[in-house]
Amino acid sequence: MDLSGPAYLVASVSFILTLQFLSSPKLARQGVLIGAFGMAVAVVGTLIRPEIVTYKWIVPGVLVGSVIGAAMAAWIPMTKMPERIALSHAFGGLAAALVGISEYVRHDPHHLSNVTVAALGLETFFGFLTFTGSLLAFGKLQGFITGAPITFPGLNALNIAAFVGSLLGLGLFVLHPEMANVFYGICVVGLVIGVTAVIPIGGADMPVVISLLNSYAGLSASATGFALDNNVLIIAGALDGTSGFILSMMMSKAMNRSFANVLFGAFGTGDSGPAPAAAGGGRVAQYSQGSVEDGVATLQAAQSIIVVPGYGLAVSQAQHAIRELGQILESGGAKVRYAIHPVAGRMPGHMNVLLAEADVPYDQLFDLDDINDDFAQTDVVLVVGANDVVNPAAKTNKGSPIYGMPVFNVELSKTVIVLKRSMNTGFSGLDNELFYLPNTMVVLGDAKKTLQAMKTELESRDD
Ligand code: NAP
């Protein structure tokens, strides 16, 4: 009896539940477990299918893949998650494309239905595109390739022409599946577009690109499902494809950038760097630097505190340190809340994941819209390694590249304490006037070390 049908049903329901659970920080962990369970059921369901004639190649593959996957999960730090995801997509895309080629090779093309031929073409095209595109995204994020956009005149037109050409080639292949040259031509163009579509995009926009490539990998997997007549692949691929696409759109929206601007705009240098000299003939703006003791004195006197975490929190792994400091301040009578920006950090939900790991209570986390009106009535805002998401230029400077991006109104609070290592810029490479305002105190240093020193100082004052 073939039990793969019921197994696929259980797996598909698990995947849908996973997505539902992942939309709430409280249920996200359970969502991940349900997804892993669904994947295990789908794999076992496939391994017991009657078409499997030998496990000779499958068992070593499972062992090698499991060892590599477990090592990656154990050793890759949270800040490297976008890179890890890019690598996973690369190999997912490659697997789908190779399955497509093997299906084409092992069947007589004349006996394949039009749907199967179209699915094979789509699967290999998007699979190879995802493979090279994701490898390139990985290289840019990891610094193997410059994060700056690499572009030349006519590149966008070339990409569009190559894309349209592949679609025409696909149509020809469906009409004449025996034309192997057309099939392999589509594969090569897919490999090339993966490179040429990603090189003009700055390293800074790679998270959006990775999420879009995720969507291509999903499309490729779904097409594989049609080619292999495998329902769970069709469903999982479709869920993956659409969720990746929606995520890319949401990230672009939260950065106030159009999707087309991310893909074709060659935005950013990909690296943060020194702050440019402030406007006004190169005069460098003054900022007021405070010590750990100054920061603690201000925090101790505050009744209401909002913590704004950003990418620097992830870099310094300061999530436990901020939670511990927050708890002490709360026990001293202050109201402590955390403001989470949709694009703080380098991937969606980055801050939620880190703060959840440190057991910061969910009811202390507030989204932008829910907390932005409260800054004006807040005593102290503690900015922990955030920069762009607290840059007032996004509201006031029409010439700024981030103008229009929703940002926190932190400058309206009585005092702002900024923890960062230097006066360097963040992701967008833009200086931030917040750091130079009279109500802002900058405490320089690694965020985790500064927070730990603040905790020690606070405890010594309480003794
Ligand atoms: P950010 O603008 O990149 O700023 C990070 C700040 O952290 C920098 O000012 C840096 O200054 C500081 N920092 C780095 N390491 C630190 C450490 N060890 N200790 C203390 N401070 C440290 O970060 P953000 O405010 O979170 O903004 C995120 C940006 O990423 C936005 O522009 C967003 O559009 C973009 N983005 C986000 C996503 C997403 O999905 N989340 C996706 C794509 C793009 P120093 O070097 O001086 O310390």
Short mmCIF file of C-alpha atoms and ligand atoms in Angstrom, two decimals:
data_model
loop_
_atom_site.label_atom_id
_atom_site.label_comp_id
_atom_site.label_asym_id
_atom_site.label_seq_id
_atom_site.Cartn_x
_atom_site.Cartn_y
_atom_site.Cartn_z
CA MET A 1 0.00 0.00 0.00
CA ASP A 2 1.33 3.46 -0.94
CA LEU A 3 1.19 5.58 2.22
CA SER A 4 2.81 8.59 0.61
CA GLY A 5 -0.59 10.23 -0.10
CA PRO A 6 -1.65 10.47 3.58
CA ALA A 7 1.93 11.43 4.55
CA TYR A 8 1.87 14.27 2.01
CA LEU A 9 -1.48 15.45 3.34
CA VAL A 10 -0.11 15.62 6.91
CA ALA A 11 3.04 17.39 5.65
CA SER A 12 1.07 19.95 3.63
CA VAL A 13 -1.22 20.79 6.56
CA SER A 14 1.89 21.14 8.78
CA PHE A 15 3.46 23.62 6.33
CA ILE A 16 0.32 25.74 6.23
CA LEU A 17 0.10 25.72 10.05
CA THR A 18 3.79 26.65 10.21
CA LEU A 19 3.23 29.81 8.21
CA GLN A 20 0.25 30.69 10.40
CA PHE A 21 2.27 30.17 13.60
CA LEU A 22 5.30 32.05 12.27
CA SER A 23 3.26 35.22 12.00
CA SER A 24 3.19 35.54 15.82
CA PRO A 25 6.39 35.87 17.90
CA LYS A 26 4.72 33.87 20.69
CA LEU A 27 3.98 30.88 18.47
CA ALA A 28 6.96 31.11 16.11
CA ARG A 29 9.04 28.43 17.89
CA GLN A 30 6.14 25.97 17.75
CA GLY A 31 5.70 26.92 14.09
CA VAL A 32 9.30 25.94 13.35
CA LEU A 33 8.83 22.59 15.12
CA ILE A 34 5.62 21.87 13.19
CA GLY A 35 7.43 22.71 9.95
CA ALA A 36 10.32 20.38 10.83
CA PHE A 37 7.83 17.63 11.69
CA GLY A 38 6.02 18.19 8.36
CA MET A 39 9.31 18.01 6.47
CA ALA A 40 10.27 14.75 8.21
CA VAL A 41 6.87 13.25 7.32
CA ALA A 42 7.25 14.39 3.70
CA VAL A 43 10.74 12.87 3.43
CA VAL A 44 9.66 9.53 4.98
CA GLY A 45 6.52 9.56 2.79
CA THR A 46 8.75 9.93 -0.28
CA LEU A 47 11.23 7.25 0.82
CA ILE A 48 8.45 4.64 1.11
CA ARG A 49 7.09 5.32 -2.38
CA PRO A 50 7.09 2.26 -4.64
CA GLU A 51 9.27 4.07 -7.24
CA ILE A 52 12.23 3.93 -4.83
CA VAL A 53 14.16 0.88 -5.97
CA THR A 54 17.29 1.21 -3.86
CA TYR A 55 18.52 3.19 -0.86
CA LYS A 56 22.14 2.77 -1.93
CA TRP A 57 22.58 6.43 -2.93
CA ILE A 58 19.90 7.87 -0.68
CA VAL A 59 21.36 6.80 2.68
CA PRO A 60 24.83 8.36 2.13
CA GLY A 61 23.11 11.51 0.81
CA VAL A 62 20.92 11.74 3.92
CA LEU A 63 23.93 11.21 6.21
CA VAL A 64 26.18 13.76 4.52
CA GLY A 65 23.36 16.31 4.24
CA SER A 66 22.34 15.85 7.89
CA VAL A 67 25.89 16.26 9.17
CA ILE A 68 26.43 19.45 7.13
CA GLY A 69 22.99 20.83 8.10
CA ALA A 70 23.51 20.12 11.81
CA ALA A 71 26.99 21.70 11.75
CA MET A 72 25.64 24.80 10.01
CA ALA A 73 22.78 25.11 12.51
CA ALA A 74 25.14 24.72 15.47
CA TRP A 75 27.99 26.99 14.40
CA ILE A 76 26.64 29.74 12.20
CA PRO A 77 25.86 32.77 14.39
CA MET A 78 22.55 34.61 14.19
CA THR A 79 24.18 37.62 12.52
CA LYS A 80 25.19 35.35 9.62
CA MET A 81 21.66 34.06 9.06
CA PRO A 82 21.15 35.88 5.71
CA GLU A 83 24.37 34.26 4.41
CA ARG A 84 23.28 30.83 5.62
CA ILE A 85 19.86 31.21 4.01
CA ALA A 86 21.50 32.29 0.75
CA LEU A 87 23.62 29.12 0.73
CA SER A 88 20.59 26.91 1.46
CA HIS A 89 18.69 28.49 -1.43
CA ALA A 90 21.66 28.00 -3.74
CA PHE A 91 21.72 24.27 -3.09
CA GLY A 92 17.91 23.99 -3.11
CA GLY A 93 17.87 25.62 -6.54
CA LEU A 94 20.71 23.41 -7.80
CA ALA A 95 18.91 20.27 -6.57
CA ALA A 96 15.69 21.23 -8.36
CA ALA A 97 17.57 22.02 -11.58
CA LEU A 98 19.50 18.71 -11.51
CA VAL A 99 16.29 16.76 -10.90
CA GLY A 100 14.84 18.57 -13.95
CA ILE A 101 17.79 17.56 -16.14
CA SER A 102 17.69 13.94 -14.96
CA GLU A 103 13.94 13.74 -15.66
CA TYR A 104 14.52 15.08 -19.16
CA VAL A 105 17.39 12.67 -19.82
CA ARG A 106 15.62 9.55 -18.54
CA HIS A 107 12.39 10.04 -20.52
CA ASP A 108 11.68 9.95 -24.22
CA PRO A 109 10.74 13.63 -24.81
CA HIS A 110 7.91 12.57 -27.16
CA HIS A 111 6.20 10.74 -24.30
CA LEU A 112 6.19 13.76 -22.00
CA SER A 113 3.00 15.81 -21.67
CA ASN A 114 3.06 19.54 -22.43
CA VAL A 115 2.58 20.30 -18.73
CA THR A 116 5.57 18.15 -17.78
CA VAL A 117 7.77 19.73 -20.45
CA ALA A 118 6.80 23.25 -19.33
CA ALA A 119 7.42 22.25 -15.70
CA LEU A 120 10.88 20.86 -16.58
CA GLY A 121 11.82 24.06 -18.40
CA LEU A 122 10.64 26.31 -15.55
CA GLU A 123 12.21 24.12 -12.90
CA THR A 124 15.67 24.11 -14.47
CA PHE A 125 15.56 27.79 -15.44
CA PHE A 126 14.56 29.05 -11.99
CA GLY A 127 16.66 26.40 -10.26
CA PHE A 128 19.88 27.47 -12.00
CA LEU A 129 19.02 31.17 -11.65
CA THR A 130 18.52 30.66 -7.91
CA PHE A 131 21.78 28.71 -7.70
CA THR A 132 24.11 31.34 -9.15
CA GLY A 133 22.08 34.29 -7.82
CA SER A 134 22.16 32.95 -4.26
CA LEU A 135 25.87 32.12 -4.44
CA LEU A 136 26.55 35.68 -5.57
CA ALA A 137 24.33 37.09 -2.79
CA PHE A 138 26.28 34.94 -0.31
CA GLY A 139 29.60 36.22 -1.73
CA LYS A 140 28.48 39.85 -1.43
CA LEU A 141 27.26 39.46 2.14
CA GLN A 142 30.36 37.54 3.19
CA GLY A 143 32.63 40.14 1.57
CA PHE A 144 34.14 37.73 -1.00
CA ILE A 145 32.77 40.04 -3.70
CA THR A 146 32.43 43.82 -3.35
CA GLY A 147 29.13 44.81 -1.78
CA ALA A 148 28.97 47.85 -4.08
CA PRO A 149 26.61 47.56 -7.04
CA ILE A 150 28.47 46.43 -10.18
CA THR A 151 26.73 47.82 -13.18
CA PHE A 152 27.35 48.92 -16.78
CA PRO A 153 25.21 50.69 -19.36
CA GLY A 154 22.54 48.44 -20.82
CA LEU A 155 22.74 45.82 -18.05
CA ASN A 156 19.08 46.13 -17.07
CA ALA A 157 18.01 45.97 -20.73
CA LEU A 158 20.24 42.91 -21.21
CA ASN A 159 18.66 41.17 -18.23
CA ILE A 160 15.14 41.90 -19.42
CA ALA A 161 16.01 40.70 -22.95
CA ALA A 162 17.55 37.49 -21.55
CA PHE A 163 14.47 36.88 -19.41
CA VAL A 164 12.06 37.42 -22.32
CA GLY A 165 14.31 35.27 -24.54
CA SER A 166 14.15 32.43 -22.01
CA LEU A 167 10.36 32.60 -21.91
CA LEU A 168 10.26 32.42 -25.72
CA GLY A 169 12.72 29.51 -25.59
CA LEU A 170 10.46 27.81 -23.08
CA GLY A 171 7.50 28.18 -25.45
CA LEU A 172 9.56 26.61 -28.25
CA PHE A 173 10.65 23.78 -25.95
CA VAL A 174 7.02 22.98 -25.05
CA LEU A 175 6.19 22.73 -28.77
CA HIS A 176 9.36 20.73 -29.57
CA PRO A 177 10.51 18.84 -26.47
CA GLU A 178 12.97 16.86 -28.57
CA MET A 179 15.05 20.05 -29.09
CA ALA A 180 17.59 19.33 -26.36
CA ASN A 181 19.69 22.35 -27.38
CA VAL A 182 16.83 24.66 -26.51
CA PHE A 183 16.43 22.95 -23.11
CA TYR A 184 20.13 23.21 -22.27
CA GLY A 185 20.18 26.77 -23.63
CA ILE A 186 17.47 27.69 -21.10
CA CYS A 187 19.63 26.14 -18.35
CA VAL A 188 22.68 28.22 -19.36
CA VAL A 189 20.68 31.46 -19.59
CA GLY A 190 19.26 30.74 -16.10
CA LEU A 191 22.82 30.39 -14.74
CA VAL A 192 23.88 33.65 -16.42
CA ILE A 193 20.82 35.68 -15.33
CA GLY A 194 21.42 34.61 -11.74
CA VAL A 195 24.74 36.48 -11.94
CA THR A 196 23.77 39.47 -14.07
CA ALA A 197 20.57 40.18 -12.13
CA VAL A 198 22.31 40.17 -8.74
CA ILE A 199 25.61 42.01 -9.48
CA PRO A 200 23.95 45.44 -9.92
CA ILE A 201 22.27 45.17 -6.52
CA GLY A 202 24.18 46.61 -3.52
CA GLY A 203 25.20 44.27 -0.68
CA ALA A 204 22.89 46.28 1.54
CA ASP A 205 19.85 45.15 -0.41
CA MET A 206 20.89 41.49 -0.37
CA PRO A 207 18.28 40.47 2.26
CA VAL A 208 15.51 41.55 -0.14
CA VAL A 209 17.23 39.72 -2.98
CA ILE A 210 17.64 36.58 -0.89
CA SER A 211 13.97 36.60 -0.06
CA LEU A 212 13.16 37.04 -3.77
CA LEU A 213 15.49 34.16 -4.67
CA ASN A 214 13.67 32.17 -2.01
CA SER A 215 10.53 32.80 -4.00
CA TYR A 216 12.25 31.59 -7.22
CA ALA A 217 13.46 28.46 -5.40
CA GLY A 218 9.83 27.88 -4.36
CA LEU A 219 8.64 28.30 -7.95
CA SER A 220 11.29 25.85 -9.08
CA ALA A 221 10.27 23.31 -6.41
CA SER A 222 6.62 23.70 -7.35
CA ALA A 223 7.46 23.08 -11.02
CA THR A 224 9.47 20.01 -9.92
CA GLY A 225 6.29 18.80 -8.19
CA PHE A 226 4.41 19.03 -11.51
CA ALA A 227 7.24 17.27 -13.35
CA LEU A 228 7.39 14.43 -10.81
CA ASP A 229 3.65 14.38 -10.11
CA ASN A 230 4.41 15.03 -6.46
CA ASN A 231 1.70 16.96 -4.58
CA VAL A 232 3.67 17.92 -1.51
CA LEU A 233 6.36 19.55 -3.66
CA ILE A 234 3.71 21.52 -5.55
CA ILE A 235 2.14 22.75 -2.30
CA ALA A 236 5.37 23.42 -0.38
CA GLY A 237 6.92 25.14 -3.41
CA ALA A 238 3.87 27.35 -3.90
CA LEU A 239 3.86 28.34 -0.20
CA ASP A 240 7.58 29.03 -0.31
CA GLY A 241 7.32 30.96 -3.58
CA THR A 242 4.46 33.22 -2.50
CA SER A 243 5.70 33.84 1.04
CA GLY A 244 9.17 34.76 -0.26
CA PHE A 245 7.63 37.17 -2.75
CA ILE A 246 5.36 38.78 -0.14
CA LEU A 247 8.31 39.12 2.24
CA SER A 248 10.42 40.88 -0.42
CA MET A 249 7.57 43.31 -1.05
CA MET A 250 7.12 43.96 2.69
CA MET A 251 10.84 44.60 3.19
CA SER A 252 10.94 47.05 0.27
CA LYS A 253 7.86 48.82 1.65
CA ALA A 254 9.33 49.08 5.16
CA MET A 255 12.43 50.72 3.62
CA ASN A 256 10.12 52.99 1.59
CA ARG A 257 11.70 51.72 -1.61
CA SER A 258 9.87 50.44 -4.63
CA PHE A 259 10.54 46.86 -5.56
CA ALA A 260 11.90 48.05 -8.91
CA ASN A 261 14.25 50.47 -7.13
CA VAL A 262 15.70 47.62 -5.06
CA LEU A 263 16.18 45.41 -8.14
CA PHE A 264 17.37 48.01 -10.62
CA GLY A 265 18.31 51.05 -8.50
CA ALA A 266 21.93 50.04 -7.62
CA PHE A 267 21.39 51.50 -4.12
CA GLY A 268 24.06 51.80 -1.42
CA THR A 269 27.65 50.77 -1.11
CA GLY A 270 26.90 47.70 0.91
CA ASP A 271 29.24 48.73 3.68
CA SER A 272 28.83 51.04 6.59
CA GLY A 273 31.56 53.62 6.86
CA PRO A 274 32.77 56.76 8.49
CA ALA A 275 30.19 59.49 8.90
CA PRO A 276 30.56 62.20 6.29
CA ALA A 277 31.52 65.62 7.57
CA ALA A 278 28.36 67.41 8.60
CA ALA A 279 26.82 69.83 6.13
CA GLY A 280 28.19 73.34 6.19
CA GLY A 281 31.58 73.58 4.56
CA GLY A 282 33.00 70.38 5.94
CA ARG A 283 32.57 71.46 9.59
CA VAL A 284 32.33 68.32 11.67
CA ALA A 285 29.27 68.37 13.91
CA GLN A 286 29.72 68.12 17.67
CA TYR A 287 28.10 65.42 19.67
CA SER A 288 27.95 65.05 23.41
CA GLN A 289 29.78 61.97 24.56
CA GLY A 290 28.75 60.48 27.89
CA SER A 291 30.34 57.88 30.14
CA VAL A 292 28.76 54.69 31.45
CA GLU A 293 28.19 56.52 34.77
CA ASP A 294 26.43 59.43 32.99
CA GLY A 295 24.19 56.96 31.18
CA VAL A 296 23.33 55.09 34.36
CA ALA A 297 22.51 58.32 36.24
CA THR A 298 20.08 59.31 33.46
CA LEU A 299 18.49 55.86 33.30
CA GLN A 300 18.14 55.68 37.07
CA ALA A 301 16.20 58.95 37.16
CA ALA A 302 13.80 57.83 34.40
CA GLN A 303 10.25 56.65 34.97
CA SER A 304 9.64 55.57 31.36
CA ILE A 305 12.27 53.99 29.13
CA ILE A 306 12.02 52.74 25.56
CA VAL A 307 14.82 50.56 24.20
CA VAL A 308 15.36 50.74 20.42
CA PRO A 309 17.52 47.82 19.30
CA GLY A 310 19.19 47.73 15.89
CA TYR A 311 21.80 45.84 13.90
CA GLY A 312 24.52 46.67 16.48
CA LEU A 313 22.60 44.66 19.10
CA ALA A 314 22.92 41.64 16.83
CA VAL A 315 26.61 42.29 16.09
CA SER A 316 27.53 42.54 19.75
CA GLN A 317 25.04 39.84 20.84
CA ALA A 318 23.78 42.23 23.51
CA GLN A 319 20.28 40.74 23.85
CA HIS A 320 20.91 39.12 27.25
CA ALA A 321 22.74 42.18 28.56
CA ILE A 322 19.88 44.53 27.62
CA ARG A 323 17.29 42.21 29.16
CA GLU A 324 19.26 42.05 32.43
CA LEU A 325 19.67 45.83 32.55
CA GLY A 326 15.97 46.28 31.70
CA GLN A 327 14.95 43.99 34.55
CA ILE A 328 17.01 45.95 37.08
CA LEU A 329 15.56 49.24 35.87
CA GLU A 330 12.06 47.77 36.14
CA SER A 331 12.67 46.55 39.64
CA GLY A 332 13.68 50.15 40.42
CA GLY A 333 10.19 51.25 39.34
CA ALA A 334 10.71 52.30 35.70
CA LYS A 335 8.42 51.22 32.87
CA VAL A 336 10.62 49.55 30.23
CA ARG A 337 9.44 48.79 26.71
CA TYR A 338 11.15 47.71 23.47
CA ALA A 339 10.39 49.34 20.11
CA ILE A 340 10.84 46.96 17.19
CA HIS A 341 11.26 48.43 13.71
CA PRO A 342 10.21 46.16 10.80
CA VAL A 343 13.64 46.47 9.14
CA ALA A 344 15.89 46.85 12.18
CA GLY A 345 18.87 44.51 11.82
CA ARG A 346 19.49 42.66 8.60
CA MET A 347 16.53 40.34 8.19
CA PRO A 348 12.83 40.45 9.00
CA GLY A 349 12.12 39.61 12.62
CA HIS A 350 15.85 39.88 13.48
CA MET A 351 15.23 41.83 16.71
CA ASN A 352 12.23 39.71 17.71
CA VAL A 353 14.30 36.55 17.43
CA LEU A 354 17.20 37.94 19.47
CA LEU A 355 15.00 39.38 22.22
CA ALA A 356 12.91 36.20 22.36
CA GLU A 357 16.15 34.22 22.77
CA ALA A 358 16.92 36.40 25.81
CA ASP A 359 13.38 35.84 27.19
CA VAL A 360 12.30 39.46 26.97
CA PRO A 361 8.53 39.22 27.64
CA TYR A 362 6.48 39.52 24.42
CA ASP A 363 4.16 42.08 25.98
CA GLN A 364 7.11 44.48 26.27
CA LEU A 365 7.75 44.40 22.49
CA PHE A 366 5.95 47.07 20.46
CA ASP A 367 5.73 47.57 16.71
CA LEU A 368 6.45 50.93 15.11
CA ASP A 369 2.82 51.98 14.74
CA ASP A 370 1.93 50.96 18.29
CA ILE A 371 4.68 52.91 20.06
CA ASN A 372 5.65 55.82 17.81
CA ASP A 373 3.27 58.29 19.45
CA ASP A 374 4.63 57.47 22.92
CA PHE A 375 8.19 58.76 22.45
CA ALA A 376 7.13 62.36 23.17
CA GLN A 377 6.01 61.29 26.67
CA THR A 378 9.08 59.15 27.37
CA ASP A 379 11.93 60.08 29.72
CA VAL A 380 14.76 58.10 28.14
CA VAL A 381 15.20 56.27 24.85
CA LEU A 382 18.10 53.82 24.87
CA VAL A 383 19.26 53.24 21.30
CA VAL A 384 21.26 50.00 21.21
CA GLY A 385 23.19 49.77 17.93
CA ALA A 386 20.40 51.26 15.82
CA ASN A 387 21.04 54.02 13.32
CA ASP A 388 18.91 54.26 10.16
CA VAL A 389 15.69 53.32 11.95
CA VAL A 390 16.12 56.35 14.23
CA ASN A 391 17.35 58.83 11.61
CA PRO A 392 15.10 61.92 11.62
CA ALA A 393 16.28 62.75 8.07
CA ALA A 394 13.81 60.13 6.87
CA LYS A 395 11.08 62.56 7.99
CA THR A 396 12.67 65.94 7.42
CA ASN A 397 15.20 65.81 4.58
CA LYS A 398 13.54 65.41 1.20
CA GLY A 399 16.94 64.95 -0.44
CA SER A 400 17.87 62.00 1.77
CA PRO A 401 17.92 58.57 0.12
CA ILE A 402 15.89 57.23 3.06
CA TYR A 403 13.31 60.06 2.97
CA GLY A 404 9.87 58.57 3.52
CA MET A 405 11.05 55.45 5.35
CA PRO A 406 9.00 55.22 8.56
CA VAL A 407 11.33 55.80 11.55
CA PHE A 408 10.94 56.03 15.31
CA ASN A 409 10.29 59.51 16.76
CA VAL A 410 13.06 59.03 19.34
CA GLU A 411 14.26 62.66 19.18
CA LEU A 412 10.96 63.74 20.77
CA SER A 413 11.77 62.03 24.07
CA LYS A 414 13.42 63.96 26.93
CA THR A 415 16.80 62.23 26.59
CA VAL A 416 18.27 59.86 24.05
CA ILE A 417 21.19 57.60 24.98
CA VAL A 418 22.92 56.07 21.94
CA LEU A 419 25.19 53.06 22.31
CA LYS A 420 27.56 52.53 19.38
CA ARG A 421 31.27 51.97 18.84
CA SER A 422 32.15 55.04 16.76
CA MET A 423 30.44 57.77 14.77
CA ASN A 424 30.30 55.50 11.73
CA THR A 425 27.19 55.27 9.62
CA GLY A 426 24.85 52.29 9.41
CA PHE A 427 23.49 50.28 6.53
CA SER A 428 22.47 53.21 4.32
CA GLY A 429 25.84 54.97 4.71
CA LEU A 430 24.13 58.18 5.89
CA ASP A 431 25.05 60.42 8.78
CA ASN A 432 22.42 60.73 11.50
CA GLU A 433 21.60 64.17 12.94
CA LEU A 434 20.02 62.48 15.99
CA PHE A 435 23.53 61.89 17.37
CA TYR A 436 24.26 65.63 17.37
CA LEU A 437 21.04 66.89 18.99
CA PRO A 438 21.32 68.60 22.42
CA ASN A 439 19.15 65.95 24.12
CA THR A 440 21.31 63.06 22.83
CA MET A 441 24.18 61.46 24.76
CA VAL A 442 26.45 59.07 22.85
CA VAL A 443 28.15 56.35 24.92
CA LEU A 444 30.85 54.88 22.72
CA GLY A 445 31.81 51.20 22.92
CA ASP A 446 30.62 47.74 22.05
CA ALA A 447 26.93 47.59 23.04
CA LYS A 448 27.23 44.39 25.08
CA LYS A 449 30.23 45.62 27.06
CA THR A 450 28.61 49.03 27.69
CA LEU A 451 25.36 47.42 28.86
CA GLN A 452 27.23 45.03 31.15
CA ALA A 453 29.21 47.95 32.60
CA MET A 454 25.94 49.86 33.09
CA LYS A 455 24.44 46.89 34.91
CA THR A 456 27.48 46.62 37.23
CA GLU A 457 27.36 50.37 37.90
CA LEU A 458 23.62 50.26 38.60
CA GLU A 459 24.00 47.33 40.98
CA SER A 460 26.85 49.06 42.83
CA ARG A 461 24.65 52.16 43.28
CA ASP A 462 21.78 50.04 44.62
CA ASP A 463 23.99 48.36 47.21
P1 NAP B 1 22.09 50.29 10.95
O1 NAP B 1 21.50 51.52 10.38
O2 NAP B 1 22.81 49.37 10.04
O3 NAP B 1 23.09 50.76 12.12
C1 NAP B 1 23.74 49.83 12.91
C2 NAP B 1 24.53 50.60 13.94
O4 NAP B 1 25.05 49.67 14.86
C3 NAP B 1 25.69 51.36 13.36
O5 NAP B 1 25.52 52.73 13.63
C4 NAP B 1 26.93 50.82 14.07
O6 NAP B 1 27.75 51.89 14.45
C5 NAP B 1 26.32 50.13 15.29
N1 NAP B 1 27.07 48.94 15.73
C6 NAP B 1 27.60 47.97 14.97
N2 NAP B 1 28.22 47.07 15.74
C7 NAP B 1 28.06 47.49 17.01
C8 NAP B 1 28.47 46.98 18.27
N3 NAP B 1 29.19 45.86 18.39
N4 NAP B 1 28.12 47.67 19.37
C9 NAP B 1 27.42 48.80 19.28
N5 NAP B 1 27.00 49.34 18.13
C10 NAP B 1 27.32 48.67 17.01
O7 NAP B 1 21.03 49.41 11.72
P2 NAP B 1 19.46 49.60 11.96
O8 NAP B 1 19.17 50.92 12.59
O9 NAP B 1 19.02 48.35 12.63
O10 NAP B 1 18.85 49.67 10.50
C11 NAP B 1 18.77 48.53 9.68
C12 NAP B 1 19.09 48.93 8.28
O11 NAP B 1 19.21 47.72 7.49
C13 NAP B 1 18.02 49.79 7.64
O12 NAP B 1 18.60 50.76 6.81
C14 NAP B 1 17.24 48.78 6.80
O13 NAP B 1 16.60 49.39 5.69
C15 NAP B 1 18.35 47.85 6.37
N6 NAP B 1 17.84 46.53 5.96
C16 NAP B 1 17.17 45.78 6.85
C17 NAP B 1 16.63 44.58 6.44
C18 NAP B 1 15.81 43.74 7.40
O14 NAP B 1 15.10 42.86 6.92
N7 NAP B 1 15.90 43.96 8.68
C19 NAP B 1 16.80 44.12 5.15
C20 NAP B 1 17.52 44.92 4.26
C21 NAP B 1 18.03 46.12 4.68
P3 NAP B 1 29.28 51.68 14.83
O15 NAP B 1 29.91 50.98 13.68
O16 NAP B 1 29.78 53.06 15.06
O17 NAP B 1 29.31 50.87 16.08
#
